[in-house]
mmCIF file of N, CA and C in Angstrom:
data_model
loop_
_atom_site.group_PDB
_atom_site.id
_atom_site.type_symbol
_atom_site.label_atom_id
_atom_site.label_comp_id
_atom_site.label_asym_id
_atom_site.label_seq_id
_atom_site.Cartn_x
_atom_site.Cartn_y
_atom_site.Cartn_z
ATOM 1 N N UNK V 58 -0.892 4.813 7.725
ATOM 2 C CA UNK V 58 -0.945 3.361 7.666
ATOM 3 C C UNK V 58 -0.587 2.881 6.257
ATOM 4 N N UNK V 59 -0.676 3.764 5.238
ATOM 5 C CA UNK V 59 -0.414 3.307 3.889
ATOM 6 C C UNK V 59 1.088 3.130 3.591
ATOM 7 N N UNK V 60 1.894 3.813 4.369
ATOM 8 C CA UNK V 60 3.354 3.746 4.151
ATOM 9 C C UNK V 60 3.904 2.512 4.904
ATOM 10 N N UNK V 61 4.359 1.584 4.142
ATOM 11 C CA UNK V 61 4.878 0.338 4.816
ATOM 12 C C UNK V 61 5.999 0.591 5.767
ATOM 13 N N UNK V 62 6.848 1.512 5.498
ATOM 14 C CA UNK V 62 8.005 1.780 6.337
ATOM 15 C C UNK V 62 7.524 2.446 7.579
ATOM 16 N N UNK V 63 6.585 3.367 7.576
ATOM 17 C CA UNK V 63 6.095 4.013 8.817
ATOM 18 C C UNK V 63 5.148 3.116 9.615
ATOM 19 N N UNK V 64 4.385 2.319 8.870
ATOM 20 C CA UNK V 64 3.523 1.444 9.631
ATOM 21 C C UNK V 64 4.177 0.377 10.496
ATOM 22 N N UNK V 65 5.438 0.089 10.230
ATOM 23 C CA UNK V 65 6.179 -0.790 10.986
ATOM 24 C C UNK V 65 6.379 -0.267 12.442
ATOM 25 N N UNK V 66 6.426 1.021 12.565
ATOM 26 C CA UNK V 66 6.653 1.675 13.845
ATOM 27 C C UNK V 66 5.388 1.902 14.689
ATOM 28 N N UNK V 67 4.265 1.561 14.082
ATOM 29 C CA UNK V 67 2.997 1.753 14.816
ATOM 30 C C UNK V 67 2.781 0.433 15.520
ATOM 31 N N UNK V 68 2.866 0.413 16.798
ATOM 32 C CA UNK V 68 2.783 -0.820 17.612
ATOM 33 C C UNK V 68 1.355 -1.063 18.153
ATOM 34 N N UNK V 69 0.422 -0.192 17.902
ATOM 35 C CA UNK V 69 -0.863 -0.231 18.446
ATOM 36 C C UNK V 69 -1.862 -0.654 17.369
ATOM 37 N N UNK V 70 -2.554 -1.792 17.479
ATOM 38 C CA UNK V 70 -3.567 -2.111 16.533
ATOM 39 C C UNK V 70 -4.764 -1.128 16.514
ATOM 40 N N UNK V 71 -4.874 -0.349 17.531
ATOM 41 C CA UNK V 71 -5.962 0.650 17.631
ATOM 42 C C UNK V 71 -5.842 1.709 16.559
ATOM 43 N N UNK V 72 -4.678 1.701 15.883
ATOM 44 C CA UNK V 72 -4.449 2.652 14.796
ATOM 45 C C UNK V 72 -5.530 2.476 13.645
ATOM 46 N N UNK V 73 -5.946 1.244 13.578
ATOM 47 C CA UNK V 73 -7.072 0.986 12.585
ATOM 48 C C UNK V 73 -8.258 1.679 12.932
ATOM 49 N N UNK V 74 -8.686 1.690 14.200
ATOM 50 C CA UNK V 74 -9.827 2.405 14.723
ATOM 51 C C UNK V 74 -9.642 3.862 14.560
ATOM 52 N N UNK V 75 -8.561 4.406 14.858
ATOM 53 C CA UNK V 75 -8.260 5.823 14.770
ATOM 54 C C UNK V 75 -8.436 6.227 13.260
ATOM 55 N N UNK V 76 -7.881 5.485 12.430
ATOM 56 C CA UNK V 76 -7.827 5.858 10.999
ATOM 57 C C UNK V 76 -9.317 5.769 10.407
ATOM 58 N N UNK V 77 -10.065 4.773 10.845
ATOM 59 C CA UNK V 77 -11.446 4.642 10.366
ATOM 60 C C UNK V 77 -12.386 5.781 10.911
ATOM 61 N N UNK V 78 -12.025 6.335 12.032
ATOM 62 C CA UNK V 78 -12.870 7.378 12.589
ATOM 63 C C UNK V 78 -12.494 8.684 11.813
ATOM 64 N N UNK V 79 -11.432 8.725 11.195
ATOM 65 C CA UNK V 79 -10.972 9.954 10.505
ATOM 66 C C UNK V 79 -11.185 9.899 8.984
ATOM 67 N N UNK V 80 -11.586 8.672 8.452
ATOM 68 C CA UNK V 80 -11.850 8.528 6.999
ATOM 69 C C UNK V 80 -11.917 7.182 6.494
ATOM 70 N N UNK V 81 -12.053 6.996 5.231
ATOM 71 C CA UNK V 81 -12.127 5.678 4.682
ATOM 72 C C UNK V 81 -10.801 4.920 4.802
ATOM 73 N N UNK V 82 -10.891 3.643 4.928
ATOM 74 C CA UNK V 82 -9.716 2.781 5.071
ATOM 75 C C UNK V 82 -9.935 1.558 4.176
ATOM 76 N N UNK V 83 -8.948 1.240 3.381
ATOM 77 C CA UNK V 83 -9.123 0.085 2.467
ATOM 78 C C UNK V 83 -8.586 -1.177 3.098
ATOM 79 N N UNK V 84 -9.156 -2.262 2.602
ATOM 80 C CA UNK V 84 -8.713 -3.649 3.024
ATOM 81 C C UNK V 84 -7.169 -3.884 2.771
ATOM 82 N N UNK V 85 -6.728 -3.477 1.602
ATOM 83 C CA UNK V 85 -5.199 -3.738 1.366
ATOM 84 C C UNK V 85 -4.372 -3.022 2.407
ATOM 85 N N UNK V 86 -4.767 -1.782 2.775
ATOM 86 C CA UNK V 86 -4.047 -1.024 3.829
ATOM 87 C C UNK V 86 -4.044 -1.777 5.160
ATOM 88 N N UNK V 87 -5.168 -2.277 5.543
ATOM 89 C CA UNK V 87 -5.242 -2.999 6.853
ATOM 90 C C UNK V 87 -4.405 -4.289 6.782
ATOM 91 N N UNK V 88 -4.577 -5.057 5.645
ATOM 92 C CA UNK V 88 -3.830 -6.239 5.478
ATOM 93 C C UNK V 88 -2.319 -6.018 5.452
ATOM 94 N N UNK V 89 -1.895 -4.895 4.801
ATOM 95 C CA UNK V 89 -0.504 -4.590 4.798
ATOM 96 C C UNK V 89 -0.009 -4.176 6.132
ATOM 97 N N UNK V 90 -0.805 -3.522 6.931
ATOM 98 C CA UNK V 90 -0.482 -3.082 8.311
ATOM 99 C C UNK V 90 -0.322 -4.270 9.163
ATOM 100 N N UNK V 91 -1.217 -5.297 9.079
ATOM 101 C CA UNK V 91 -1.127 -6.482 9.964
ATOM 102 C C UNK V 91 -0.114 -7.486 9.483
ATOM 103 N N UNK V 92 0.272 -7.493 8.242
ATOM 104 C CA UNK V 92 1.152 -8.573 7.688
ATOM 105 C C UNK V 92 2.518 -8.375 8.293
ATOM 106 N N UNK V 93 3.198 -9.507 8.420
ATOM 107 C CA UNK V 93 4.604 -9.463 8.930
ATOM 108 C C UNK V 93 4.639 -9.254 10.435
ATOM 109 N N UNK V 94 3.504 -9.228 11.127
ATOM 110 C CA UNK V 94 3.461 -8.973 12.585
ATOM 111 C C UNK V 94 3.281 -10.316 13.257
ATOM 112 N N UNK V 95 3.305 -10.338 14.599
ATOM 113 C CA UNK V 95 3.158 -11.510 15.367
ATOM 114 C C UNK V 95 1.713 -11.959 15.367
ATOM 115 N N UNK V 96 1.480 -13.214 15.683
ATOM 116 C CA UNK V 96 0.088 -13.705 15.788
ATOM 117 C C UNK V 96 -0.751 -12.969 16.780
ATOM 118 N N UNK V 97 -0.052 -12.585 17.896
ATOM 119 C CA UNK V 97 -0.766 -11.758 18.951
ATOM 120 C C UNK V 97 -1.243 -10.459 18.418
ATOM 121 N N UNK V 98 -0.342 -9.785 17.606
ATOM 122 C CA UNK V 98 -0.672 -8.466 17.022
ATOM 123 C C UNK V 98 -1.866 -8.606 16.058
ATOM 124 N N UNK V 99 -1.877 -9.652 15.254
ATOM 125 C CA UNK V 99 -3.019 -9.884 14.335
ATOM 126 C C UNK V 99 -4.284 -10.180 15.027
ATOM 127 N N UNK V 100 -4.152 -10.977 16.182
ATOM 128 C CA UNK V 100 -5.309 -11.190 17.039
ATOM 129 C C UNK V 100 -5.844 -9.896 17.569
ATOM 130 N N UNK V 101 -5.003 -9.018 18.022
ATOM 131 C CA UNK V 101 -5.480 -7.727 18.536
ATOM 132 C C UNK V 101 -6.136 -6.862 17.390
ATOM 133 N N UNK V 102 -5.660 -6.973 16.218
ATOM 134 C CA UNK V 102 -6.249 -6.319 15.046
ATOM 135 C C UNK V 102 -7.589 -6.782 14.813
ATOM 136 N N UNK V 103 -7.783 -8.145 14.929
ATOM 137 C CA UNK V 103 -9.149 -8.747 14.763
ATOM 138 C C UNK V 103 -10.071 -8.214 15.809
ATOM 139 N N UNK V 104 -9.555 -8.065 17.048
ATOM 140 C CA UNK V 104 -10.392 -7.530 18.164
ATOM 141 C C UNK V 104 -10.788 -6.079 17.902
ATOM 142 N N UNK V 105 -9.855 -5.356 17.342
ATOM 143 C CA UNK V 105 -10.146 -3.938 16.971
ATOM 144 C C UNK V 105 -11.235 -3.926 15.882
ATOM 145 N N UNK V 106 -11.178 -4.780 14.919
ATOM 146 C CA UNK V 106 -12.166 -4.890 13.873
ATOM 147 C C UNK V 106 -13.540 -5.299 14.404
ATOM 148 N N UNK V 107 -13.535 -6.174 15.446
ATOM 149 C CA UNK V 107 -14.779 -6.486 16.164
ATOM 150 C C UNK V 107 -15.334 -5.284 16.841
ATOM 151 N N UNK V 108 -14.437 -4.467 17.414
ATOM 152 C CA UNK V 108 -14.920 -3.233 18.010
ATOM 153 C C UNK V 108 -15.502 -2.248 16.992
ATOM 154 N N UNK V 109 -14.916 -2.267 15.785
ATOM 155 C CA UNK V 109 -15.452 -1.475 14.674
ATOM 156 C C UNK V 109 -16.870 -1.892 14.377
ATOM 157 N N UNK V 110 -17.066 -3.211 14.291
ATOM 158 C CA UNK V 110 -18.379 -3.654 13.981
ATOM 159 C C UNK V 110 -19.424 -3.302 15.071
ATOM 160 N N UNK V 111 -18.995 -3.228 16.332
ATOM 161 C CA UNK V 111 -19.850 -2.793 17.364
ATOM 162 C C UNK V 111 -20.179 -1.344 17.259
ATOM 163 N N UNK V 112 -19.165 -0.591 16.919
ATOM 164 C CA UNK V 112 -19.305 0.847 16.816
ATOM 165 C C UNK V 112 -20.229 1.317 15.646
ATOM 166 N N UNK V 113 -20.333 0.521 14.645
ATOM 167 C CA UNK V 113 -21.218 0.838 13.545
ATOM 168 C C UNK V 113 -22.633 0.449 13.701
ATOM 169 N N UNK V 114 -22.921 -0.196 14.830
ATOM 170 C CA UNK V 114 -24.387 -0.596 15.073
ATOM 171 C C UNK V 114 -25.333 0.517 15.306
ATOM 172 N N UNK V 115 -24.970 1.451 16.217
ATOM 173 C CA UNK V 115 -25.856 2.504 16.529
ATOM 174 C C UNK V 115 -24.936 3.799 16.654
ATOM 175 N N UNK V 116 -25.521 4.991 16.592
ATOM 176 C CA UNK V 116 -24.804 6.252 16.830
ATOM 177 C C UNK V 116 -24.301 6.373 18.249
ATOM 178 N N UNK V 117 -25.020 5.758 19.218
ATOM 179 C CA UNK V 117 -24.562 5.804 20.592
ATOM 180 C C UNK V 117 -23.281 4.936 20.723
ATOM 181 N N UNK V 118 -23.246 3.799 20.125
ATOM 182 C CA UNK V 118 -22.026 2.951 20.199
ATOM 183 C C UNK V 118 -20.847 3.658 19.464
ATOM 184 N N UNK V 119 -21.173 4.339 18.404
ATOM 185 C CA UNK V 119 -20.213 5.078 17.645
ATOM 186 C C UNK V 119 -19.574 6.116 18.519
ATOM 187 N N UNK V 120 -20.371 6.874 19.237
ATOM 188 C CA UNK V 120 -19.827 7.903 20.190
ATOM 189 C C UNK V 120 -19.061 7.259 21.315
ATOM 190 N N UNK V 121 -19.645 6.168 21.894
ATOM 191 C CA UNK V 121 -19.013 5.587 23.033
ATOM 192 C C UNK V 121 -17.640 4.886 22.693
ATOM 193 N N UNK V 122 -17.467 4.473 21.540
ATOM 194 C CA UNK V 122 -16.280 3.731 21.179
ATOM 195 C C UNK V 122 -15.260 4.615 20.472
ATOM 196 N N UNK V 123 -15.568 5.959 20.294
ATOM 197 C CA UNK V 123 -14.629 6.868 19.651
ATOM 198 C C UNK V 123 -13.373 6.979 20.501
ATOM 199 N N UNK V 124 -12.200 6.851 19.914
ATOM 200 C CA UNK V 124 -10.971 6.941 20.658
ATOM 201 C C UNK V 124 -10.840 8.329 21.413
ATOM 202 N N UNK V 125 -10.443 8.282 22.610
ATOM 203 C CA UNK V 125 -10.366 9.528 23.406
ATOM 204 C C UNK V 125 -9.363 10.567 22.853
ATOM 205 N N UNK V 126 -8.439 10.092 22.178
ATOM 206 C CA UNK V 126 -7.379 10.982 21.564
ATOM 207 C C UNK V 126 -7.861 11.780 20.376
ATOM 208 N N UNK V 127 -9.036 11.454 19.914
ATOM 209 C CA UNK V 127 -9.690 12.178 18.781
ATOM 210 C C UNK V 127 -10.692 13.186 19.440
ATOM 211 N N UNK V 128 -10.425 14.469 19.208
ATOM 212 C CA UNK V 128 -11.321 15.433 19.837
ATOM 213 C C UNK V 128 -12.625 15.553 18.941
ATOM 214 N N UNK V 129 -13.688 15.932 19.612
ATOM 215 C CA UNK V 129 -14.966 16.071 18.838
ATOM 216 C C UNK V 129 -14.940 17.197 17.795
ATOM 217 N N UNK V 130 -14.063 18.175 18.040
ATOM 218 C CA UNK V 130 -14.041 19.302 17.020
ATOM 219 C C UNK V 130 -12.996 19.095 15.909
ATOM 220 N N UNK V 131 -12.477 17.909 15.875
ATOM 221 C CA UNK V 131 -11.540 17.523 14.778
ATOM 222 C C UNK V 131 -12.305 17.599 13.461
ATOM 223 N N UNK V 132 -11.751 18.416 12.459
ATOM 224 C CA UNK V 132 -12.495 18.597 11.264
ATOM 225 C C UNK V 132 -12.527 17.340 10.367
ATOM 226 N N UNK V 133 -11.612 16.391 10.583
ATOM 227 C CA UNK V 133 -11.598 15.174 9.816
ATOM 228 C C UNK V 133 -12.383 14.037 10.441
ATOM 229 N N UNK V 134 -12.981 14.257 11.635
ATOM 230 C CA UNK V 134 -13.815 13.255 12.307
ATOM 231 C C UNK V 134 -15.041 12.932 11.411
ATOM 232 N N UNK V 135 -15.263 11.669 11.137
ATOM 233 C CA UNK V 135 -16.410 11.351 10.311
ATOM 234 C C UNK V 135 -17.693 11.415 11.120
ATOM 235 N N UNK V 136 -18.765 11.623 10.483
ATOM 236 C CA UNK V 136 -20.108 11.499 11.060
ATOM 237 C C UNK V 136 -20.449 9.964 11.257
ATOM 238 N N UNK V 137 -21.479 9.693 11.895
ATOM 239 C CA UNK V 137 -21.804 8.302 12.143
ATOM 240 C C UNK V 137 -22.165 7.622 10.800
ATOM 241 N N UNK V 138 -22.877 8.301 9.946
ATOM 242 C CA UNK V 138 -23.326 7.758 8.737
ATOM 243 C C UNK V 138 -22.151 7.423 7.816
ATOM 244 N N UNK V 139 -21.193 8.359 7.706
ATOM 245 C CA UNK V 139 -19.970 8.127 6.874
ATOM 246 C C UNK V 139 -19.137 6.990 7.489
ATOM 247 N N UNK V 140 -18.960 7.078 8.799
ATOM 248 C CA UNK V 140 -18.187 5.982 9.507
ATOM 249 C C UNK V 140 -18.789 4.627 9.182
ATOM 250 N N UNK V 141 -20.091 4.574 9.324
ATOM 251 C CA UNK V 141 -20.779 3.248 9.057
ATOM 252 C C UNK V 141 -20.552 2.805 7.572
ATOM 253 N N UNK V 142 -20.724 3.724 6.725
ATOM 254 C CA UNK V 142 -20.497 3.294 5.241
ATOM 255 C C UNK V 142 -19.103 2.798 5.056
ATOM 256 N N UNK V 143 -18.123 3.592 5.582
ATOM 257 C CA UNK V 143 -16.691 3.236 5.445
ATOM 258 C C UNK V 143 -16.370 1.851 6.095
ATOM 259 N N UNK V 144 -16.940 1.670 7.286
ATOM 260 C CA UNK V 144 -16.714 0.412 8.087
ATOM 261 C C UNK V 144 -17.366 -0.701 7.344
ATOM 262 N N UNK V 145 -18.521 -0.527 6.850
ATOM 263 C CA UNK V 145 -19.186 -1.641 6.053
ATOM 264 C C UNK V 145 -18.357 -2.062 4.925
ATOM 265 N N UNK V 146 -17.912 -1.013 4.111
ATOM 266 C CA UNK V 146 -17.151 -1.318 2.935
ATOM 267 C C UNK V 146 -15.766 -2.056 3.369
ATOM 268 N N UNK V 147 -15.135 -1.623 4.411
ATOM 269 C CA UNK V 147 -13.878 -2.181 4.852
ATOM 270 C C UNK V 147 -14.106 -3.669 5.281
ATOM 271 N N UNK V 148 -15.210 -3.892 6.042
ATOM 272 C CA UNK V 148 -15.466 -5.287 6.532
ATOM 273 C C UNK V 148 -15.835 -6.172 5.355
ATOM 274 N N UNK V 149 -16.632 -5.700 4.438
ATOM 275 C CA UNK V 149 -16.989 -6.427 3.238
ATOM 276 C C UNK V 149 -15.723 -6.838 2.424
ATOM 277 N N UNK V 150 -14.829 -5.856 2.280
ATOM 278 C CA UNK V 150 -13.645 -6.159 1.481
ATOM 279 C C UNK V 150 -12.731 -7.118 2.190
ATOM 280 N N UNK V 151 -12.588 -6.930 3.537
ATOM 281 C CA UNK V 151 -11.715 -7.896 4.260
ATOM 282 C C UNK V 151 -12.294 -9.318 4.275
ATOM 283 N N UNK V 152 -13.582 -9.495 4.246
ATOM 284 C CA UNK V 152 -14.224 -10.757 4.084
ATOM 285 C C UNK V 152 -14.186 -11.359 2.741
ATOM 286 N N UNK V 153 -13.893 -10.513 1.750
ATOM 287 C CA UNK V 153 -13.837 -10.960 0.386
ATOM 288 C C UNK V 153 -15.255 -11.051 -0.239
ATOM 289 N N UNK V 154 -16.198 -10.371 0.319
ATOM 290 C CA UNK V 154 -17.505 -10.398 -0.247
ATOM 291 C C UNK V 154 -17.569 -9.518 -1.459
ATOM 292 N N UNK V 155 -18.575 -9.897 -2.301
ATOM 293 C CA UNK V 155 -18.746 -9.170 -3.565
ATOM 294 C C UNK V 155 -19.298 -7.810 -3.251
ATOM 295 N N UNK V 156 -18.807 -6.785 -3.978
ATOM 296 C CA UNK V 156 -19.183 -5.393 -3.741
ATOM 297 C C UNK V 156 -20.413 -5.047 -4.434
ATOM 298 N N UNK V 157 -20.856 -5.742 -5.447
ATOM 299 C CA UNK V 157 -22.001 -5.291 -6.224
ATOM 300 C C UNK V 157 -23.332 -5.622 -5.431
ATOM 301 N N UNK V 158 -24.375 -5.096 -5.927
ATOM 302 C CA UNK V 158 -25.679 -5.277 -5.296
ATOM 303 C C UNK V 158 -26.391 -6.452 -5.988
ATOM 304 N N UNK V 159 -25.785 -7.177 -6.887
ATOM 305 C CA UNK V 159 -26.427 -8.284 -7.508
ATOM 306 C C UNK V 159 -27.085 -7.970 -8.924
ATOM 307 N N UNK V 160 -26.951 -6.650 -9.280
ATOM 308 C CA UNK V 160 -27.609 -6.242 -10.538
ATOM 309 C C UNK V 160 -26.669 -6.456 -11.699
ATOM 310 N N UNK V 161 -27.125 -6.511 -12.839
ATOM 311 C CA UNK V 161 -26.350 -6.691 -14.060
ATOM 312 C C UNK V 161 -25.891 -5.294 -14.498
ATOM 313 N N UNK V 162 -24.589 -5.149 -14.774
ATOM 314 C CA UNK V 162 -24.180 -3.847 -15.334
ATOM 315 C C UNK V 162 -24.951 -3.450 -16.596
ATOM 316 N N UNK V 163 -25.276 -2.133 -16.689
ATOM 317 C CA UNK V 163 -26.089 -1.645 -17.782
ATOM 318 C C UNK V 163 -25.550 -1.994 -19.129
ATOM 319 N N UNK V 164 -24.248 -1.812 -19.375
ATOM 320 C CA UNK V 164 -23.638 -2.080 -20.636
ATOM 321 C C UNK V 164 -23.829 -3.566 -21.043
ATOM 322 N N UNK V 165 -23.595 -4.454 -20.079
ATOM 323 C CA UNK V 165 -23.706 -5.887 -20.390
ATOM 324 C C UNK V 165 -25.193 -6.206 -20.642
ATOM 325 N N UNK V 166 -26.116 -5.639 -19.842
ATOM 326 C CA UNK V 166 -27.533 -5.972 -20.107
ATOM 327 C C UNK V 166 -28.025 -5.429 -21.469
ATOM 328 N N UNK V 167 -27.552 -4.247 -21.895
ATOM 329 C CA UNK V 167 -27.887 -3.742 -23.249
ATOM 330 C C UNK V 167 -27.334 -4.656 -24.308
ATOM 331 N N UNK V 168 -26.148 -5.056 -24.179
ATOM 332 C CA UNK V 168 -25.487 -5.917 -25.233
ATOM 333 C C UNK V 168 -26.207 -7.242 -25.276
ATOM 334 N N UNK V 169 -26.596 -7.853 -24.118
ATOM 335 C CA UNK V 169 -27.329 -9.097 -24.103
ATOM 336 C C UNK V 169 -28.683 -8.920 -24.801
ATOM 337 N N UNK V 170 -29.351 -7.845 -24.490
ATOM 338 C CA UNK V 170 -30.673 -7.573 -25.062
ATOM 339 C C UNK V 170 -30.616 -7.381 -26.620
ATOM 340 N N UNK V 171 -29.560 -6.686 -27.066
ATOM 341 C CA UNK V 171 -29.394 -6.505 -28.535
ATOM 342 C C UNK V 171 -29.136 -7.848 -29.205
ATOM 343 N N UNK V 172 -28.253 -8.698 -28.522
ATOM 344 C CA UNK V 172 -27.896 -10.035 -29.041
ATOM 345 C C UNK V 172 -29.123 -10.833 -29.159
ATOM 346 N N UNK V 173 -29.950 -10.860 -28.059
ATOM 347 C CA UNK V 173 -31.191 -11.655 -28.067
ATOM 348 C C UNK V 173 -32.207 -11.173 -29.138
ATOM 349 N N UNK V 174 -32.337 -9.772 -29.342
ATOM 350 C CA UNK V 174 -33.253 -9.275 -30.289
ATOM 351 C C UNK V 174 -32.819 -9.681 -31.673
ATOM 352 N N UNK V 175 -31.507 -9.494 -31.960
ATOM 353 C CA UNK V 175 -31.059 -9.874 -33.285
ATOM 354 C C UNK V 175 -31.221 -11.382 -33.618
ATOM 355 N N UNK V 176 -30.927 -12.147 -32.529
ATOM 356 C CA UNK V 176 -31.101 -13.676 -32.717
ATOM 357 C C UNK V 176 -32.481 -14.013 -32.994
ATOM 358 N N UNK V 177 -33.404 -13.368 -32.170
ATOM 359 C CA UNK V 177 -34.819 -13.643 -32.339
ATOM 360 C C UNK V 177 -35.302 -13.232 -33.740
ATOM 361 N N UNK V 178 -34.873 -12.049 -34.241
ATOM 362 C CA UNK V 178 -35.228 -11.522 -35.546
ATOM 363 C C UNK V 178 -34.736 -12.504 -36.604
ATOM 364 N N UNK V 179 -33.453 -12.841 -36.552
ATOM 365 C CA UNK V 179 -32.894 -13.733 -37.589
ATOM 366 C C UNK V 179 -33.482 -15.065 -37.568
ATOM 367 N N UNK V 180 -33.599 -15.655 -36.365
ATOM 368 C CA UNK V 180 -34.069 -16.997 -36.298
ATOM 369 C C UNK V 180 -35.525 -17.109 -36.646
ATOM 370 N N UNK V 181 -36.343 -16.320 -36.133
ATOM 371 C CA UNK V 181 -37.825 -16.413 -36.348
ATOM 372 C C UNK V 181 -38.345 -15.645 -37.587
ATOM 373 N N UNK V 182 -38.027 -14.396 -37.658
ATOM 374 C CA UNK V 182 -38.555 -13.602 -38.752
ATOM 375 C C UNK V 182 -37.950 -14.016 -40.161
ATOM 376 N N UNK V 183 -36.629 -14.069 -40.237
ATOM 377 C CA UNK V 183 -35.998 -14.372 -41.454
ATOM 378 C C UNK V 183 -36.293 -15.827 -41.857
ATOM 379 N N UNK V 184 -36.245 -16.729 -40.974
ATOM 380 C CA UNK V 184 -36.606 -18.127 -41.309
ATOM 381 C C UNK V 184 -38.073 -18.273 -41.799
ATOM 382 N N UNK V 185 -38.861 -17.576 -41.078
ATOM 383 C CA UNK V 185 -40.328 -17.635 -41.503
ATOM 384 C C UNK V 185 -40.537 -16.984 -42.848
ATOM 385 N N UNK V 186 -39.780 -15.888 -43.107
ATOM 386 C CA UNK V 186 -39.805 -15.220 -44.434
ATOM 387 C C UNK V 186 -39.312 -16.220 -45.550
ATOM 388 N N UNK V 187 -38.222 -16.873 -45.232
ATOM 389 C CA UNK V 187 -37.685 -17.832 -46.145
ATOM 390 C C UNK V 187 -38.617 -18.945 -46.442
ATOM 391 N N UNK V 188 -39.315 -19.404 -45.473
ATOM 392 C CA UNK V 188 -40.326 -20.531 -45.649
ATOM 393 C C UNK V 188 -41.490 -20.018 -46.577
ATOM 394 N N UNK V 189 -41.899 -18.732 -46.272
ATOM 395 C CA UNK V 189 -42.963 -18.211 -47.099
ATOM 396 C C UNK V 189 -42.599 -18.067 -48.548
ATOM 397 N N UNK V 190 -41.341 -17.594 -48.786
ATOM 398 C CA UNK V 190 -40.806 -17.409 -50.144
ATOM 399 C C UNK V 190 -40.689 -18.752 -50.835
ATOM 400 N N UNK V 191 -40.194 -19.752 -50.113
ATOM 401 C CA UNK V 191 -40.068 -21.083 -50.728
ATOM 402 C C UNK V 191 -41.416 -21.620 -50.984
ATOM 403 N N UNK V 192 -42.357 -21.466 -50.164
ATOM 404 C CA UNK V 192 -43.748 -21.946 -50.348
ATOM 405 C C UNK V 192 -44.317 -21.235 -51.582
ATOM 406 N N UNK V 193 -44.075 -19.948 -51.760
ATOM 407 C CA UNK V 193 -44.543 -19.139 -52.821
ATOM 408 C C UNK V 193 -44.002 -19.691 -54.135
ATOM 409 N N UNK V 194 -42.734 -20.001 -54.152
ATOM 410 C CA UNK V 194 -42.081 -20.409 -55.368
ATOM 411 C C UNK V 194 -42.511 -21.843 -55.754
ATOM 412 N N UNK V 195 -42.782 -22.654 -54.762
ATOM 413 C CA UNK V 195 -43.219 -24.057 -55.008
ATOM 414 C C UNK V 195 -44.660 -23.974 -55.610
ATOM 415 N N UNK V 196 -45.552 -23.099 -55.028
ATOM 416 C CA UNK V 196 -46.876 -22.911 -55.549
ATOM 417 C C UNK V 196 -46.839 -22.367 -57.013
ATOM 418 N N UNK V 197 -45.931 -21.437 -57.176
ATOM 419 C CA UNK V 197 -45.790 -20.856 -58.560
ATOM 420 C C UNK V 197 -45.282 -21.846 -59.550
ATOM 421 N N UNK V 198 -44.340 -22.697 -59.127
ATOM 422 C CA UNK V 198 -43.741 -23.731 -60.018
ATOM 423 C C UNK V 198 -44.831 -24.776 -60.329
ATOM 424 N N UNK V 199 -45.668 -25.138 -59.384
ATOM 425 C CA UNK V 199 -46.699 -26.177 -59.544
ATOM 426 C C UNK V 199 -47.799 -25.586 -60.510
ATOM 427 N N UNK V 200 -48.073 -24.319 -60.416
ATOM 428 C CA UNK V 200 -49.137 -23.828 -61.203
ATOM 429 C C UNK V 200 -48.711 -23.674 -62.727
ATOM 430 N N UNK V 201 -47.461 -23.728 -63.044
ATOM 431 C CA UNK V 201 -47.017 -23.561 -64.354
ATOM 432 C C UNK V 201 -46.977 -24.860 -65.113
#
């Protein structure tokens, strides 16, 4: 499916399902496979992707929707857990959803914490120290 020239000759949208049962499949690959095709072909591709969503719901659905041309003893056949993870990643990428879990990257968090600590130290401690020194000098000047 990754080869643009060869994918032109695959006339069955079910190739998406076959490929996903045998391993991970990226959104750009699926989009390239469906691009330049008829509206009917793209509609069939969406139906296959709906079938993928059904297959990843339970292990029974996974087994029931497995293409008959893929034998159970195929060494490349994914387990249900791997298929589910691959299918979820594919569907998320096709929908354009964010891949992260919402957490801040560690490097960015450390940099932000350092910046905040430095700003806090400079703004609070150094300014407080400057005030104390100024007050000390004023008191010393007045006593002379």
